[in-house]
mmCIF file of C-alpha atoms and ligand atoms in Angstrom:
data_model
loop_
_atom_site.group_PDB
_atom_site.id
_atom_site.type_symbol
_atom_site.label_atom_id
_atom_site.label_comp_id
_atom_site.label_asym_id
_atom_site.label_seq_id
_atom_site.Cartn_x
_atom_site.Cartn_y
_atom_site.Cartn_z
ATOM 1 C CA MET N 22 15.548 1.975 18.955
ATOM 2 C CA ALA N 23 14.043 4.805 16.999
ATOM 3 C CA ALA N 24 12.573 4.067 13.624
ATOM 4 C CA ALA N 25 11.781 7.557 12.525
ATOM 5 C CA GLY N 26 15.363 8.104 10.981
ATOM 6 C CA ALA N 27 16.365 8.641 7.354
ATOM 7 C CA PHE N 28 15.972 5.006 6.195
ATOM 8 C CA SER N 29 12.723 3.579 5.174
ATOM 9 C CA ILE N 30 11.487 0.796 2.962
ATOM 10 C CA GLY N 31 8.551 0.945 0.443
ATOM 11 C CA LEU N 32 6.882 -2.413 0.307
ATOM 12 C CA THR N 33 4.685 -3.045 -2.841
ATOM 13 C CA GLY N 34 3.347 -5.714 -5.021
ATOM 14 C CA GLY N 35 0.236 -6.560 -7.022
ATOM 15 C CA ILE N 36 -3.167 -7.446 -5.590
ATOM 16 C CA GLY N 37 -2.799 -10.655 -3.477
ATOM 17 C CA SER N 38 0.822 -10.930 -4.040
ATOM 18 C CA GLY N 39 1.279 -11.127 -0.169
ATOM 19 C CA LYS N 40 2.292 -7.614 0.925
ATOM 20 C CA THR N 41 0.233 -7.747 4.162
ATOM 21 C CA THR N 42 1.536 -11.247 4.993
ATOM 22 C CA ILE N 43 5.089 -10.361 4.384
ATOM 23 C CA ALA N 44 4.736 -7.035 6.250
ATOM 24 C CA GLY N 45 3.582 -9.140 9.326
ATOM 25 C CA LEU N 46 6.733 -11.203 8.996
ATOM 26 C CA PHE N 47 8.855 -7.879 9.248
ATOM 27 C CA ALA N 48 6.816 -6.641 12.090
ATOM 28 C CA GLN N 49 7.562 -9.760 14.030
ATOM 29 C CA ARG N 50 11.319 -9.045 13.659
ATOM 30 C CA GLY N 51 10.999 -5.542 14.836
ATOM 31 C CA ALA N 52 10.102 -3.230 11.850
ATOM 32 C CA THR N 53 7.196 -0.649 12.198
ATOM 33 C CA ILE N 54 4.704 -1.017 9.449
ATOM 34 C CA VAL N 55 2.885 1.967 8.167
ATOM 35 C CA ASP N 56 -0.165 0.678 6.231
ATOM 36 C CA THR N 57 -0.968 3.392 3.767
ATOM 37 C CA ASP N 58 -4.261 1.617 2.643
ATOM 38 C CA ALA N 59 -5.574 1.446 6.150
ATOM 39 C CA ILE N 60 -4.709 5.105 6.781
ATOM 40 C CA ALA N 61 -6.524 6.015 3.639
ATOM 41 C CA ARG N 62 -9.598 4.182 4.484
ATOM 42 C CA GLY N 63 -9.608 5.716 8.101
ATOM 43 C CA LEU N 64 -9.792 9.201 6.490
ATOM 44 C CA THR N 65 -13.219 8.536 4.974
ATOM 45 C CA GLN N 66 -14.668 6.572 7.971
ATOM 46 C CA PRO N 67 -16.995 8.247 10.331
ATOM 47 C CA GLY N 68 -15.134 11.039 12.081
ATOM 48 C CA GLY N 69 -12.339 10.630 9.650
ATOM 49 C CA ALA N 70 -10.056 13.665 8.900
ATOM 50 C CA ALA N 71 -11.261 13.918 5.371
ATOM 51 C CA ILE N 72 -14.965 13.952 6.024
ATOM 52 C CA ASP N 73 -15.554 17.695 6.794
ATOM 53 C CA ALA N 74 -13.445 18.780 3.620
ATOM 54 C CA ILE N 75 -15.340 16.118 1.348
ATOM 55 C CA ARG N 76 -18.721 17.360 2.680
ATOM 56 C CA ALA N 77 -17.636 20.937 1.757
ATOM 57 C CA GLU N 78 -16.390 20.226 -1.518
ATOM 58 C CA PHE N 79 -19.061 17.787 -2.730
ATOM 59 C CA GLY N 80 -21.960 18.544 -0.553
ATOM 60 C CA PRO N 81 -24.025 16.597 1.977
ATOM 61 C CA GLU N 82 -24.983 13.791 -0.249
ATOM 62 C CA ALA N 83 -21.384 12.767 -0.509
ATOM 63 C CA ILE N 84 -21.632 11.527 3.241
ATOM 64 C CA ASP N 85 -23.912 8.702 4.178
ATOM 65 C CA ALA N 86 -26.086 8.374 7.311
ATOM 66 C CA SER N 87 -23.242 6.797 9.350
ATOM 67 C CA GLY N 88 -21.010 9.830 8.717
ATOM 68 C CA ALA N 89 -18.524 8.065 6.340
ATOM 69 C CA MET N 90 -17.911 9.065 2.682
ATOM 70 C CA ASN N 91 -20.627 7.521 0.528
ATOM 71 C CA ARG N 92 -18.212 5.214 -1.206
ATOM 72 C CA GLU N 93 -20.385 3.900 -3.823
ATOM 73 C CA ARG N 94 -21.727 7.373 -4.862
ATOM 74 C CA MET N 95 -18.187 8.834 -4.986
ATOM 75 C CA ARG N 96 -16.871 5.807 -6.942
ATOM 76 C CA GLU N 97 -19.504 6.166 -9.577
ATOM 77 C CA GLN N 98 -18.850 9.813 -9.918
ATOM 78 C CA VAL N 99 -15.124 9.923 -10.015
ATOM 79 C CA PHE N 100 -15.298 7.101 -12.623
ATOM 80 C CA ALA N 101 -17.310 9.207 -14.839
ATOM 81 C CA ASP N 102 -15.458 12.636 -14.119
ATOM 82 C CA GLN N 103 -11.556 12.835 -14.116
ATOM 83 C CA LEU N 104 -11.875 16.385 -12.766
ATOM 84 C CA LEU N 105 -13.904 15.236 -9.783
ATOM 85 C CA LYS N 106 -11.497 12.399 -9.242
ATOM 86 C CA LYS N 107 -8.526 15.002 -9.085
ATOM 87 C CA ARG N 108 -10.591 17.042 -6.604
ATOM 88 C CA LEU N 109 -11.232 14.106 -4.333
ATOM 89 C CA GLU N 110 -7.408 13.176 -4.708
ATOM 90 C CA GLY N 111 -6.517 16.783 -3.842
ATOM 91 C CA ILE N 112 -8.351 16.278 -0.448
ATOM 92 C CA LEU N 113 -7.115 12.697 0.321
ATOM 93 C CA HIS N 114 -3.506 12.686 -0.949
ATOM 94 C CA PRO N 115 -2.105 15.446 1.363
ATOM 95 C CA LEU N 116 -3.975 13.923 4.364
ATOM 96 C CA ILE N 117 -2.711 10.386 3.700
ATOM 97 C CA ARG N 118 0.797 11.777 3.406
ATOM 98 C CA LEU N 119 0.609 13.650 6.644
ATOM 99 C CA GLN N 120 -0.878 10.915 8.602
ATOM 100 C CA CYS N 121 1.724 8.377 7.127
ATOM 101 C CA GLU N 122 4.591 10.805 8.233
ATOM 102 C CA ARG N 123 2.914 11.157 11.650
ATOM 103 C CA ALA N 124 2.992 7.367 11.965
ATOM 104 C CA ALA N 125 6.415 7.057 10.914
ATOM 105 C CA SER N 126 7.633 9.724 13.379
ATOM 106 C CA ALA N 127 5.779 7.924 16.081
ATOM 107 C CA ALA N 128 7.454 4.528 15.168
ATOM 108 C CA THR N 129 9.649 2.730 17.704
ATOM 109 C CA GLY N 130 10.877 -0.317 15.628
ATOM 110 C CA ASP N 131 14.256 -0.681 13.996
ATOM 111 C CA TYR N 132 13.151 0.954 10.879
ATOM 112 C CA VAL N 133 9.837 1.931 9.013
ATOM 113 C CA ILE N 134 8.106 -0.110 6.247
ATOM 114 C CA PHE N 135 5.580 1.885 4.227
ATOM 115 C CA ASP N 136 3.176 -0.754 2.756
ATOM 116 C CA VAL N 137 2.098 0.948 -0.530
ATOM 117 C CA PRO N 138 0.128 -1.052 -2.989
ATOM 118 C CA LEU N 139 0.455 1.663 -5.784
ATOM 119 C CA LEU N 140 4.017 2.786 -5.101
ATOM 120 C CA VAL N 141 5.380 2.198 -8.531
ATOM 121 C CA GLU N 142 2.540 4.510 -9.833
ATOM 122 C CA THR N 143 3.108 7.214 -7.408
ATOM 123 C CA PRO N 144 6.132 9.437 -7.783
ATOM 124 C CA HIS N 145 5.832 10.859 -4.244
ATOM 125 C CA TRP N 146 6.294 7.310 -2.668
ATOM 126 C CA ARG N 147 9.074 6.372 -5.154
ATOM 127 C CA GLU N 148 11.109 9.469 -3.831
ATOM 128 C CA ARG N 149 10.075 9.233 -0.298
ATOM 129 C CA VAL N 150 11.464 5.870 0.546
ATOM 130 C CA THR N 151 15.174 4.810 0.509
ATOM 131 C CA ARG N 152 14.700 1.225 -0.853
ATOM 132 C CA ILE N 153 11.809 -0.524 -2.727
ATOM 133 C CA LEU N 154 10.763 -4.112 -1.857
ATOM 134 C CA VAL N 155 8.677 -5.796 -4.393
ATOM 135 C CA VAL N 156 6.650 -8.851 -3.446
ATOM 136 C CA ASP N 157 6.421 -10.771 -6.758
ATOM 137 C CA CYS N 158 4.336 -13.830 -7.529
ATOM 138 C CA PRO N 159 2.991 -15.520 -10.625
ATOM 139 C CA GLU N 160 -0.441 -14.134 -11.828
ATOM 140 C CA GLU N 161 -1.926 -17.623 -11.427
ATOM 141 C CA LEU N 162 -1.278 -17.559 -7.553
ATOM 142 C CA GLN N 163 -2.536 -14.027 -7.314
ATOM 143 C CA LEU N 164 -5.779 -15.067 -8.902
ATOM 144 C CA ARG N 165 -6.183 -18.161 -6.653
ATOM 145 C CA ARG N 166 -5.359 -16.295 -3.532
ATOM 146 C CA VAL N 167 -7.660 -13.290 -4.160
ATOM 147 C CA MET N 168 -10.556 -15.483 -5.343
ATOM 148 C CA ALA N 169 -10.189 -17.625 -2.183
ATOM 149 C CA ARG N 170 -9.984 -14.689 0.074
ATOM 150 C CA SER N 171 -12.739 -12.353 -1.440
ATOM 151 C CA GLY N 172 -15.181 -14.515 -3.421
ATOM 152 C CA MET N 173 -14.487 -12.309 -6.435
ATOM 153 C CA SER N 174 -14.670 -14.093 -9.915
ATOM 154 C CA GLU N 175 -11.609 -14.937 -11.993
ATOM 155 C CA ALA N 176 -12.722 -12.165 -14.543
ATOM 156 C CA GLN N 177 -13.019 -9.570 -11.688
ATOM 157 C CA VAL N 178 -9.455 -10.235 -10.407
ATOM 158 C CA LYS N 179 -8.077 -10.440 -13.877
ATOM 159 C CA ALA N 180 -9.500 -7.061 -14.529
ATOM 160 C CA ILE N 181 -7.916 -5.626 -11.359
ATOM 161 C CA ILE N 182 -4.521 -7.124 -12.260
ATOM 162 C CA ALA N 183 -4.784 -5.783 -15.765
ATOM 163 C CA ALA N 184 -5.466 -2.175 -14.353
ATOM 164 C CA GLN N 185 -2.471 -2.356 -12.151
ATOM 165 C CA THR N 186 1.163 -1.797 -13.130
ATOM 166 C CA THR N 187 2.846 -4.838 -14.752
ATOM 167 C CA ARG N 188 5.158 -7.362 -12.876
ATOM 168 C CA ALA N 189 7.970 -6.135 -15.147
ATOM 169 C CA GLN N 190 7.424 -2.463 -14.370
ATOM 170 C CA ARG N 191 7.330 -3.293 -10.617
ATOM 171 C CA LEU N 192 10.507 -5.320 -10.754
ATOM 172 C CA SER N 193 12.423 -2.709 -12.806
ATOM 173 C CA VAL N 194 12.314 -0.345 -9.876
ATOM 174 C CA ALA N 195 12.862 -2.888 -7.099
ATOM 175 C CA ASP N 196 15.919 -2.678 -5.020
ATOM 176 C CA ASP N 197 14.928 -6.135 -3.271
ATOM 177 C CA VAL N 198 12.531 -8.671 -4.390
ATOM 178 C CA ILE N 199 10.784 -11.467 -2.393
ATOM 179 C CA VAL N 200 9.091 -14.113 -4.641
ATOM 180 C CA ASN N 201 6.166 -15.366 -2.852
ATOM 181 C CA ASP N 202 5.399 -18.630 -4.792
ATOM 182 C CA GLY N 203 5.824 -21.139 -1.968
ATOM 183 C CA ASP N 204 4.124 -21.607 1.373
ATOM 184 C CA VAL N 205 4.349 -18.991 4.153
ATOM 185 C CA ALA N 206 6.944 -20.839 6.109
ATOM 186 C CA SER N 207 9.323 -20.617 3.249
ATOM 187 C CA LEU N 208 9.344 -16.766 3.351
ATOM 188 C CA ALA N 209 11.090 -16.670 6.641
ATOM 189 C CA ALA N 210 14.745 -17.172 5.474
ATOM 190 C CA GLU N 211 14.297 -14.422 2.926
ATOM 191 C CA VAL N 212 12.602 -12.086 5.442
ATOM 192 C CA ASP N 213 15.425 -12.848 7.862
ATOM 193 C CA ARG N 214 18.112 -11.826 5.353
ATOM 194 C CA LEU N 215 16.433 -8.621 4.412
ATOM 195 C CA HIS N 216 15.615 -7.673 7.981
ATOM 196 C CA ALA N 217 19.220 -8.051 8.920
ATOM 197 C CA LEU N 218 20.331 -6.040 5.833
ATOM 198 C CA TYR N 219 17.865 -3.251 6.710
ATOM 199 C CA CYS N 220 18.861 -3.087 10.421
ATOM 200 C CA ARG N 221 22.491 -2.634 9.103
ATOM 201 C CA LEU N 222 21.405 0.152 6.652
ATOM 202 C CA ALA N 223 19.129 1.896 9.073
ATOM 203 C CA ALA N 224 21.943 2.066 11.696
ATOM 204 C CA ALA N 225 24.367 3.361 9.089
ATOM 205 C CA ALA N 226 21.936 6.057 7.938
ATOM 206 C CA ASP N 227 21.451 7.133 11.622
ATOM 207 C CA GLY N 228 25.284 7.277 11.962
ATOM 208 C CA LYS N 229 25.433 4.421 14.537
HETATM 209 P P1 LIG W 19 -3.996 -7.051 -1.401
HETATM 210 O O1 LIG W 19 -3.068 -6.189 -2.327
HETATM 211 O O2 LIG W 19 -5.239 -7.401 -1.914
HETATM 212 O O3 LIG W 19 -4.235 -6.227 0.024
HETATM 213 P P2 LIG W 19 -1.675 -8.410 -0.337
HETATM 214 O O4 LIG W 19 -0.722 -8.195 -1.462
HETATM 215 O O5 LIG W 19 -1.562 -7.636 0.973
HETATM 216 O O6 LIG W 19 -3.199 -8.230 -1.007
HETATM 217 P P3 LIG W 19 -2.032 -10.867 1.270
HETATM 218 O O7 LIG W 19 -3.316 -10.368 1.883
HETATM 219 O O8 LIG W 19 -0.798 -10.787 2.225
HETATM 220 O O9 LIG W 19 -1.597 -10.075 0.010
HETATM 221 O O10 LIG W 19 -2.147 -12.222 0.761
HETATM 222 C C1 LIG W 19 -3.337 -12.673 -0.083
HETATM 223 C C2 LIG W 19 -4.021 -13.785 0.358
HETATM 224 O O11 LIG W 19 -3.113 -14.879 0.136
HETATM 225 C C3 LIG W 19 -4.305 -13.951 1.900
HETATM 226 O O12 LIG W 19 -5.357 -14.549 2.042
HETATM 227 C C4 LIG W 19 -3.011 -14.579 2.475
HETATM 228 O O13 LIG W 19 -3.298 -15.222 3.610
HETATM 229 C C5 LIG W 19 -2.642 -15.441 1.265
HETATM 230 N N1 LIG W 19 -1.303 -15.701 1.138
HETATM 231 C C6 LIG W 19 -0.225 -14.807 0.954
HETATM 232 N N2 LIG W 19 0.903 -15.538 0.904
HETATM 233 C C7 LIG W 19 0.719 -16.774 0.838
HETATM 234 C C8 LIG W 19 1.564 -18.000 0.716
HETATM 235 N N3 LIG W 19 2.817 -17.934 0.537
HETATM 236 N N4 LIG W 19 0.940 -19.219 0.865
HETATM 237 C C9 LIG W 19 -0.449 -19.474 0.840
HETATM 238 N N5 LIG W 19 -1.277 -18.314 1.108
HETATM 239 C C10 LIG W 19 -0.645 -16.949 0.971
#
């Protein structure tokens, strides 16, 4: 079955809401997942497709001894300078899109799910996908899960949540919602239901 067809899902949600967990459940059922964050990270790792352009634009000090982008240095610089941030994004964003499209065209699952943490904030992604699936969960659970996973303090996680789009904004653009406020086992029925729907819609979009 080809996944590269016209139909695709954009999966999004706040930090620690459960996107990766839920993407894994869809993958088990036959969807192909394109992880946009993993693709973005790969671009700035040693040998990554953005490294030469970053060196040319920002100088050799933008690249560390391992050949990766010097993340800390660039983070500080783009934090202080909007123009610099735009220049870095000007290199990264087209490459992210290109590699995501390549991954989607190589997909062999029933349909493609793009996992995009900042989908609601990014017009390109909102237009690119056929349907938006939002993983929603109470802030209290996001806090608990991210603190357990990363060792970050409550204040650090709260600051990240505050900088992201709000739950209400995310829900306002959702075609489908999975509420991830129980245990992982309790997600199966909802994932089954949506997977069946997505298979039907993908087949219809491909004219089958
Ligand atoms: P991020 O935005 O930070 O990448 P995410 O939205 O992809 O996060 P996950 O990585 O899937 O979220 O989940 C965050 C943490 O919470 C993980 O450690 C995961 O195992 C755990 N988790 C997710 N859903 C549940 C659940 N229903 N019950 C218990 N733990 C969960």
